[in-house]
Structure formats: structure tokens, C-alpha cells
XYZ file of C-alpha atoms in Angstrom:
449
model
C -0.005 -0.045 0.020
C 1.239 3.456 -0.826
C 2.161 5.363 2.340
C 2.481 8.825 0.831
C 0.445 11.631 2.477
C -1.400 14.037 -0.006
C -3.197 16.334 2.490
C -1.220 19.474 1.360
C -0.080 18.531 -2.076
C -1.626 18.976 -5.501
C -2.829 15.915 -7.367
C 0.039 13.806 -9.029
C -1.689 14.386 -12.345
C -1.311 18.183 -12.011
C 2.378 17.678 -11.151
C 2.718 15.803 -14.500
C 0.966 18.640 -16.345
C 3.128 21.261 -14.842
C 6.324 19.479 -15.646
C 5.162 18.896 -19.169
C 4.307 22.597 -19.723
C 7.738 23.608 -18.197
C 9.472 21.202 -20.665
C 7.484 22.612 -23.673
C 7.601 26.338 -22.692
C 10.471 26.910 -20.237
C 9.497 29.613 -17.650
C 12.975 31.098 -17.936
C 12.017 32.419 -21.403
C 9.069 34.544 -20.254
C 9.293 38.286 -19.971
C 9.355 38.547 -16.218
C 9.506 42.445 -16.465
C 5.784 42.320 -16.531
C 4.589 38.761 -16.915
C 3.279 36.288 -14.251
C 3.781 32.623 -15.368
C 3.886 29.314 -13.803
C 1.487 27.416 -11.424
C -0.768 30.414 -10.264
C -3.283 28.111 -8.506
C -2.207 24.894 -6.821
C -5.415 23.216 -5.613
C -4.795 20.558 -3.019
C -5.616 16.898 -3.865
C -9.050 15.924 -2.515
C -9.926 12.259 -2.774
C -13.667 13.080 -2.444
C -13.478 15.424 -5.490
C -10.891 13.780 -7.517
C -11.083 15.032 -11.149
C -10.372 13.257 -14.338
C -6.900 13.097 -15.873
C -7.792 15.764 -18.196
C -6.412 19.364 -19.064
C -8.509 22.193 -20.369
C -6.609 24.605 -22.675
C -7.983 28.365 -22.951
C -6.505 31.715 -23.717
C -8.594 33.459 -21.032
C -9.844 31.972 -17.818
C -13.355 33.543 -17.743
C -16.303 32.495 -15.546
C -17.600 30.546 -18.584
C -14.292 28.740 -18.856
C -14.235 28.043 -15.186
C -17.822 26.458 -15.211
C -16.728 24.426 -18.194
C -13.794 23.074 -16.395
C -15.863 22.163 -13.269
C -18.680 20.665 -15.333
C -16.271 18.410 -17.309
C -14.201 17.578 -14.224
C -10.880 18.628 -15.663
C -7.963 18.353 -13.333
C -6.054 21.422 -14.468
C -6.699 24.545 -16.576
C -3.751 25.786 -18.819
C -4.708 29.436 -19.436
C -2.437 31.254 -21.821
C -3.080 34.550 -20.358
C -2.322 34.888 -16.457
C -5.438 35.388 -14.519
C -3.211 36.915 -11.820
C -1.173 39.773 -13.015
C -0.575 41.903 -9.787
C -0.373 41.288 -6.217
C -3.533 40.411 -4.390
C -4.509 41.653 -1.004
C -7.635 39.658 -0.761
C -9.605 36.937 -2.400
C -13.384 37.617 -2.634
C -16.361 36.495 -4.589
C -17.057 40.118 -5.501
C -14.219 40.107 -8.097
C -15.233 37.909 -11.136
C -11.612 36.516 -11.648
C -10.985 35.894 -7.962
C -14.489 34.142 -7.825
C -13.357 31.997 -10.699
C -10.162 30.913 -8.778
C -11.960 30.245 -5.622
C -14.538 28.052 -7.373
C -11.816 26.102 -9.077
C -9.771 25.585 -5.874
C -12.893 24.317 -4.170
C -13.284 21.765 -6.877
C -9.564 20.771 -6.788
C -8.739 22.236 -10.054
C -5.352 23.866 -10.546
C -4.482 26.688 -13.025
C -1.058 26.934 -14.935
C -0.292 29.994 -17.094
C 2.727 29.900 -19.608
C 2.001 33.228 -21.530
C 5.209 34.907 -23.070
C 7.164 31.661 -22.593
C 4.840 30.330 -25.540
C 5.718 33.400 -27.534
C 9.440 33.004 -27.212
C 10.201 29.354 -27.772
C 11.099 28.200 -31.318
C 8.052 26.707 -32.855
C 5.811 28.591 -30.387
C 3.044 31.016 -30.945
C 5.008 33.728 -32.815
C 6.485 31.185 -35.328
C 3.016 29.691 -35.665
C 1.823 33.161 -36.876
C 4.725 33.342 -39.083
C 3.801 30.087 -40.753
C 0.387 31.434 -41.360
C 1.818 34.257 -43.435
C 4.503 32.098 -45.237
C 3.198 28.519 -45.090
C 5.537 25.658 -44.008
C 8.531 24.431 -46.039
C 8.240 20.911 -47.465
C 10.512 19.493 -44.724
C 7.806 20.512 -42.069
C 4.942 18.667 -43.822
C 5.250 15.583 -41.601
C 4.967 17.622 -38.357
C 2.154 19.658 -39.730
C 0.054 16.552 -40.745
C 0.519 15.169 -37.218
C -0.963 18.343 -35.793
C -3.815 18.286 -38.339
C -4.633 14.689 -37.318
C -5.964 15.873 -33.914
C -9.784 15.695 -33.690
C -11.258 18.908 -34.760
C -12.488 21.145 -31.813
C -15.212 23.623 -32.851
C -16.118 26.701 -31.120
C -19.591 26.574 -29.338
C -22.253 28.433 -31.316
C -23.876 31.467 -29.593
C -26.961 31.019 -27.410
C -26.226 27.302 -26.660
C -27.176 26.170 -30.052
C -25.523 22.861 -31.240
C -23.302 22.874 -34.180
C -25.828 20.965 -36.131
C -28.489 23.568 -35.394
C -26.093 26.295 -36.480
C -25.202 24.614 -39.677
C -28.918 23.922 -40.529
C -29.729 27.556 -40.120
C -27.013 28.763 -42.339
C -25.583 25.778 -44.457
C -23.428 28.251 -46.525
C -21.785 29.892 -43.570
C -18.263 28.254 -43.945
C -18.022 28.762 -47.690
C -19.297 32.371 -47.399
C -16.423 33.095 -44.920
C -13.681 31.916 -47.277
C -12.566 34.347 -49.941
C -12.837 32.907 -53.425
C -10.362 35.433 -54.946
C -9.034 38.896 -54.452
C -11.837 40.442 -56.422
C -14.246 38.842 -53.916
C -12.438 40.271 -50.968
C -11.607 43.865 -52.326
C -13.727 46.260 -54.287
C -13.746 50.156 -54.592
C -11.033 50.532 -52.117
C -13.056 48.992 -49.313
C -11.985 45.606 -47.653
C -15.331 44.040 -47.656
C -16.852 41.035 -49.391
C -18.296 42.010 -52.697
C -21.644 40.621 -51.770
C -21.840 43.091 -48.834
C -21.468 46.033 -51.178
C -24.837 47.157 -52.591
C -25.771 50.143 -54.711
C -28.346 52.285 -52.824
C -30.543 52.391 -55.781
C -31.089 48.595 -55.652
C -32.445 48.399 -52.140
C -34.963 51.058 -51.331
C -37.464 48.464 -50.136
C -35.011 46.285 -48.148
C -34.909 46.406 -44.450
C -31.517 46.913 -43.004
C -30.282 44.697 -40.072
C -27.122 43.637 -38.419
C -25.968 40.126 -37.831
C -25.286 38.576 -34.480
C -21.597 38.875 -33.637
C -19.559 36.312 -35.500
C -16.290 34.785 -33.982
C -13.517 32.908 -35.784
C -13.748 29.200 -35.327
C -10.254 27.645 -35.013
C -9.616 23.955 -35.347
C -6.658 21.742 -35.655
C -7.492 20.873 -39.253
C -8.948 24.120 -40.680
C -6.138 24.417 -43.214
C -6.797 21.250 -44.976
C -9.282 23.020 -47.307
C -8.324 22.356 -50.946
C -8.639 26.103 -51.712
C -6.439 27.000 -48.894
C -3.638 29.350 -49.954
C -1.369 28.200 -47.278
C -0.482 25.085 -49.226
C 1.927 27.381 -51.074
C 5.089 28.090 -49.409
C 6.546 31.556 -49.613
C 10.451 31.580 -49.375
C 11.687 33.997 -46.814
C 14.191 34.581 -44.157
C 12.990 34.772 -40.477
C 14.740 36.825 -37.831
C 14.097 37.043 -34.058
C 13.622 40.715 -33.236
C 14.401 40.621 -29.443
C 16.480 37.439 -28.669
C 16.169 36.013 -25.248
C 19.216 36.639 -22.976
C 21.851 34.020 -22.938
C 21.470 33.841 -19.250
C 17.790 32.750 -19.639
C 18.655 30.119 -22.320
C 21.418 28.535 -20.496
C 19.240 28.116 -17.410
C 16.951 25.833 -19.281
C 17.756 22.070 -18.321
C 18.211 21.091 -21.983
C 19.192 24.278 -23.811
C 20.609 22.735 -27.013
C 17.634 23.390 -29.115
C 17.398 27.017 -28.061
C 19.522 29.861 -29.369
C 19.408 33.548 -29.814
C 18.722 32.824 -33.533
C 15.488 30.989 -32.885
C 14.428 32.182 -29.435
C 12.848 35.385 -28.165
C 10.118 37.967 -28.962
C 8.831 38.965 -32.262
C 9.762 37.937 -35.670
C 10.705 39.715 -38.908
C 9.838 37.924 -42.169
C 11.770 39.105 -45.265
C 10.808 37.999 -48.658
C 13.356 38.109 -51.510
C 13.718 41.381 -53.469
C 12.476 39.665 -56.476
C 9.423 38.133 -54.710
C 7.529 40.745 -52.714
C 3.960 39.722 -51.936
C 0.614 41.446 -52.581
C -0.895 42.672 -49.282
C -4.245 41.198 -50.478
C -2.672 37.751 -50.719
C -1.253 38.014 -47.426
C -4.540 39.004 -45.870
C -6.253 36.023 -47.539
C -3.543 33.639 -46.018
C -4.178 35.240 -42.567
C -7.931 34.813 -42.760
C -7.666 31.148 -43.501
C -4.931 30.653 -40.890
C -7.052 31.992 -38.176
C -10.421 30.491 -38.806
C -11.852 32.696 -41.558
C -13.444 35.569 -39.562
C -15.949 37.739 -41.185
C -13.456 40.554 -40.961
C -10.543 42.220 -39.105
C -8.974 45.639 -39.051
C -6.653 46.602 -41.760
C -4.667 49.917 -41.804
C -2.976 51.300 -44.983
C -1.592 54.683 -45.824
C -4.032 57.184 -47.044
C -2.570 57.726 -50.489
C -2.478 54.101 -51.427
C -5.031 51.496 -52.535
C -4.954 48.119 -50.839
C -4.899 46.135 -54.069
C -1.710 47.946 -55.202
C 0.295 47.402 -52.047
C 3.276 45.110 -52.185
C 5.028 43.692 -49.011
C 8.603 42.714 -48.620
C 8.957 42.517 -44.850
C 6.427 41.456 -42.130
C 6.755 42.186 -38.342
C 4.939 39.475 -36.281
C 3.891 39.327 -32.662
C 0.938 37.719 -31.049
C -1.332 39.678 -28.671
C -0.659 43.331 -28.435
C 2.486 43.876 -30.414
C 3.255 47.580 -30.135
C 6.202 47.387 -27.814
C 7.826 44.432 -29.580
C 7.373 45.658 -33.157
C 7.657 49.413 -32.642
C 11.079 49.933 -34.287
C 11.277 47.058 -36.707
C 10.236 49.175 -39.663
C 8.389 46.407 -41.418
C 6.146 47.014 -44.536
C 3.417 44.989 -42.727
C 2.789 44.803 -38.894
C 0.820 41.551 -38.248
C -0.319 41.256 -34.541
C -3.501 41.046 -32.461
C -4.059 44.574 -31.786
C -2.318 48.081 -31.961
C -3.599 51.234 -30.186
C -4.783 54.089 -32.396
C -1.736 56.205 -32.322
C 0.572 53.134 -32.738
C -1.319 52.030 -35.778
C -1.336 55.679 -37.133
C 2.529 55.877 -36.641
C 2.825 52.737 -38.931
C 0.668 54.082 -41.733
C 2.244 57.515 -41.704
C 5.676 56.077 -42.316
C 4.002 54.247 -45.226
C 3.571 50.752 -43.643
C 0.431 48.600 -43.089
C -1.247 46.905 -40.168
C -3.357 43.697 -39.928
C -4.920 43.294 -36.487
C -7.041 40.137 -35.516
C -8.389 41.393 -32.147
C -6.115 40.402 -29.422
C -6.736 36.804 -28.634
C -7.762 35.799 -32.084
C -4.093 35.911 -32.904
C -3.469 33.384 -30.200
C -6.270 31.007 -29.877
C -5.692 28.933 -33.009
C -2.313 27.927 -31.710
C -3.875 26.042 -28.862
C -5.852 23.852 -31.435
C -3.201 23.597 -34.141
C -0.158 23.108 -31.871
C -0.332 23.115 -28.161
C -3.037 20.559 -27.702
C -1.183 17.855 -29.674
C 2.248 18.613 -28.203
C 1.057 18.689 -24.594
C -0.984 15.474 -24.921
C 1.930 13.555 -26.345
C 4.398 14.704 -23.787
C 1.849 14.360 -21.000
C 1.476 10.829 -21.573
C 5.215 10.255 -20.972
C 5.320 12.546 -17.966
C 2.251 10.870 -16.370
C 3.886 7.408 -16.793
C 7.091 8.767 -15.043
C 5.098 10.480 -12.161
C 3.112 7.378 -11.539
C 6.217 5.155 -11.451
C 7.951 7.736 -9.095
C 5.019 7.871 -6.750
C 4.555 4.082 -6.778
C 8.322 3.451 -6.083
C 8.367 5.966 -3.217
C 5.127 4.392 -1.667
C 6.791 0.873 -1.827
C 9.860 2.158 -0.038
C 7.934 4.003 2.683
C 5.446 1.045 3.015
C 8.462 -1.198 3.978
C 9.684 1.166 6.799
C 6.282 2.295 8.344
C 3.034 0.691 9.440
C 0.823 3.866 8.992
C -2.431 4.555 10.864
C -6.145 4.298 9.960
C -6.644 7.834 8.595
C -3.430 7.678 6.442
C -4.713 4.223 5.111
C -7.895 5.848 3.747
C -5.998 8.534 2.000
C -3.464 6.106 0.656
C -6.124 3.857 -0.999
C -7.640 6.697 -2.771
C -4.199 7.907 -3.952
C -3.648 4.455 -5.170
C -6.903 4.737 -7.217
C -5.659 7.974 -8.775
C -2.273 6.458 -9.760
C -4.000 3.406 -11.255
C -5.695 5.604 -13.917
C -3.388 5.709 -16.919
C -5.658 7.962 -19.093
C -4.575 11.248 -20.417
C -6.892 13.813 -22.146
C -6.234 17.416 -23.334
C -9.101 19.495 -24.609
C -9.448 23.048 -25.978
C -12.320 25.229 -24.443
C -15.379 25.498 -26.476
C -16.578 28.629 -24.743
C -13.247 30.583 -24.742
C -13.416 33.545 -27.340
C -12.227 37.179 -27.849
C -14.514 39.687 -26.371
C -14.955 41.288 -29.787
C -17.072 39.645 -32.479
C -17.769 40.920 -35.908
C -21.147 42.457 -36.644
C -22.045 42.662 -40.320
C -24.494 44.873 -41.900
C -26.815 42.678 -44.050
C -29.366 43.842 -46.743
C -32.197 41.435 -47.360
C -35.807 41.486 -48.190
C -36.250 39.215 -45.073
C -35.580 40.963 -41.828
C -32.498 39.626 -40.212
C -31.733 38.744 -36.605
C -31.821 41.774 -34.417
C -29.382 42.073 -31.462
């Protein structure tokens, strides 16, 4: 019988999750000048409320995501954005974020946040965004196909509708979201679908209405569409804009795969002098890569037309990229969001901006990359942790006889360690606060909001 007390420790499975995340995204690479990464909520193991050996991935730990984790009995939430950024003087139910943490702790669910460590690593979130712009070279097709083999996770439709109900109501939704050609995307200097541009003389009797907010629906196999422009690889050079300090890299247990050439914040993509890319083509690639949203902000210089702009350099950063990309001088800034004056500064110097809304530049990575990588490594780590606990219990069991209370705890710990299963899921309710509301013209009155 295992004689290891768990009264003040997290669950063994949570230990395996944390060690897996630290191997994939070393905390030493995070930007500690402002970031708060690591195990932010360590819930003690409770045999009466033992959760499944399951991890829930999310960008933001909202109240809806906390409820999802509790309902589905996930053992640990991996939230890309830290739910605790500043020091706390109290934990109360009056604050929504603190309330979520308290609810999760009560249920024995821990929270780990990797944030900027995911941005910095080679092959991390920043490089994933770069691959959306450029496609992946032929030698990477094997790893890409593995990621795409992960079962598709589809965002939950609004108002609790099932996916089948949503598709029945609008069977053309997916095809309508995907641009067919540059002419379909751009017309008369306005970046709108041609179908949305109507002459005022043709609609005097039409009622105007606005759609309900539409959100991108990322999945692990969204790029398998035969019309996907990402199947074409664009030759380029890729440079790290802000390399990680060597002191951070050398502190990683196995630093051989990390260097200042591939590790750090922000990337600069440079196309050959002879092969600059049309801005419209890059926008189309970005749209496919992040789940074909109805639209997203694009900023261009006032004296230029979007269909005439050619791009040779692209600065890339997930989330809010102003600080990372400020001085890169790229023809195109591709990030989640820029403040008004930051975007204006880019266009005034002749550059362009593509913004996706903050977390839309991040969420697809969870589906396309993190889920598969974490699940694969977690299976190894969970086997290691189980063996370690069992070995420790055997040794302690030979030396001590234990008491009745310890025996009850030990038996239930044995049950937890006997479970070999591993599951990693992406939240179905996590989404950016902003959706796209589209003006629709139709003889049939549309859905009001």
C-alpha cells in the first residue's frame, strides 16, 4: 500500500501537467519584467472530489471557462493569459476573476499559465503566426500533418445552439467566410466581401439589419481545405527581433535546441527582393490561418490602394505587439491589436497593419499546436510521475506501518495512480471579447441584437 500523504499537495496528475508545460515552454524564457507565469493556483488533492486526468486549454480563464472546467471535471486549466497579474491583498467573490479561482480551488482544479514563454520558444506561438503568413516548407509537412490529425475542436455556437443547429440555419456559412479570389475580398478601395457592397438604388424596399456577432472558429484541421492558400510556401528569411538573453537560455535544463537565432520575442519575415507579396494575398492567407473571420482591421496609408500594395517585410507578434514591433520598420505589422496612435504611426511612415483582435491571434495555436504537443508529452510525464509515486510508496511502506486515517488517503491515492488515461481539450466557450457584426441587406428581416 502506498504510504504517501497528500493532505497538502496537488494531485499527482497536476504535477505531470506542470512538468510537461515547463518542458515545452520553459518559464525562464518568459518576460518577467511584466509577466506572471507558472502555477498560479495549486489546488490540494481531494480524494472526495478527484477530477479526471484531463487538461483544459484556454486563452482566457473567464467565468464561463471555469464553469466548463468544473462541469467536465478537468484536473487542471492551462490558461495562456495569467489570471493573476498583480499582487492580491484579498480573495473575494465580488471580483469575477477571484471568484473563478475560488470556485476552481474548491473543486480541486489547478491553474497553470505559460503566456510569454509560449511566444518566445522556437516553434511557439510567434512562429505559428509566421507560418500562417508564409506557409510551411516541405521538410515540415510531416509535423504539420500530425497536428492536423488531432480531432477537430469547434467553437460553441452562440446562445447554446448545437453545431448541427447552427449549420442547418446557415448551411453556406463556412463557404461564405472563405474568400474565393482577391476580387471577392476587395472592391472600390473597401476591404469588404463584394456581396456586402450594394448600390443604394437597388435596395429602397430592403430592411437593414445587423448580424449577431460572429467569431472565428479555429480548429486543428482548418487548413486542410483544398482552396487553402497556405498550401503554397513563400520563401523567406526569419529573424528574431528581441532574442532571449543567454542567461535565460542557459538556465533551461536542456538548452541545446534554443539559441538567440530562434528564441525570443517578435519575428521579422523578409521576402526576396524579386518576390514581394501582394498585401491582398497575405490578408487572404491570414484569414484562412485564423479561422476565416467575417473581417478584421486593416490599416493602410491614405494615399495608397490596398490592391496595389506590395509587401517585402512583415513584423509578427501575437497579442498586443506595439512594444515588440515598434522599431522593426516592417512594411506590414501583423499582430493581435495596436492602439490608435501606434497604428497611425505605422501608416504615416508608409507601412500597413493587420490586426486580428487580441486573442484571435493566439487561440488557434491551442488547437493547431499546443493540444497535440502537450498530450503527447503528458503521456510520457504521467507514466514517469506514476512510477515515481509508486516506487516512493513501496519504499515508505516497507519502513512504516501507518495509521487508519493515512490508510484511507493512501487507498484513494492508489486509485488516482492506477488511472493511466490522459486527455487534453481546448475550451469550447473561450473567445475574444470582440465579435464582428456585419451589416446585411435582405428582403427578409435579419436577426436583431
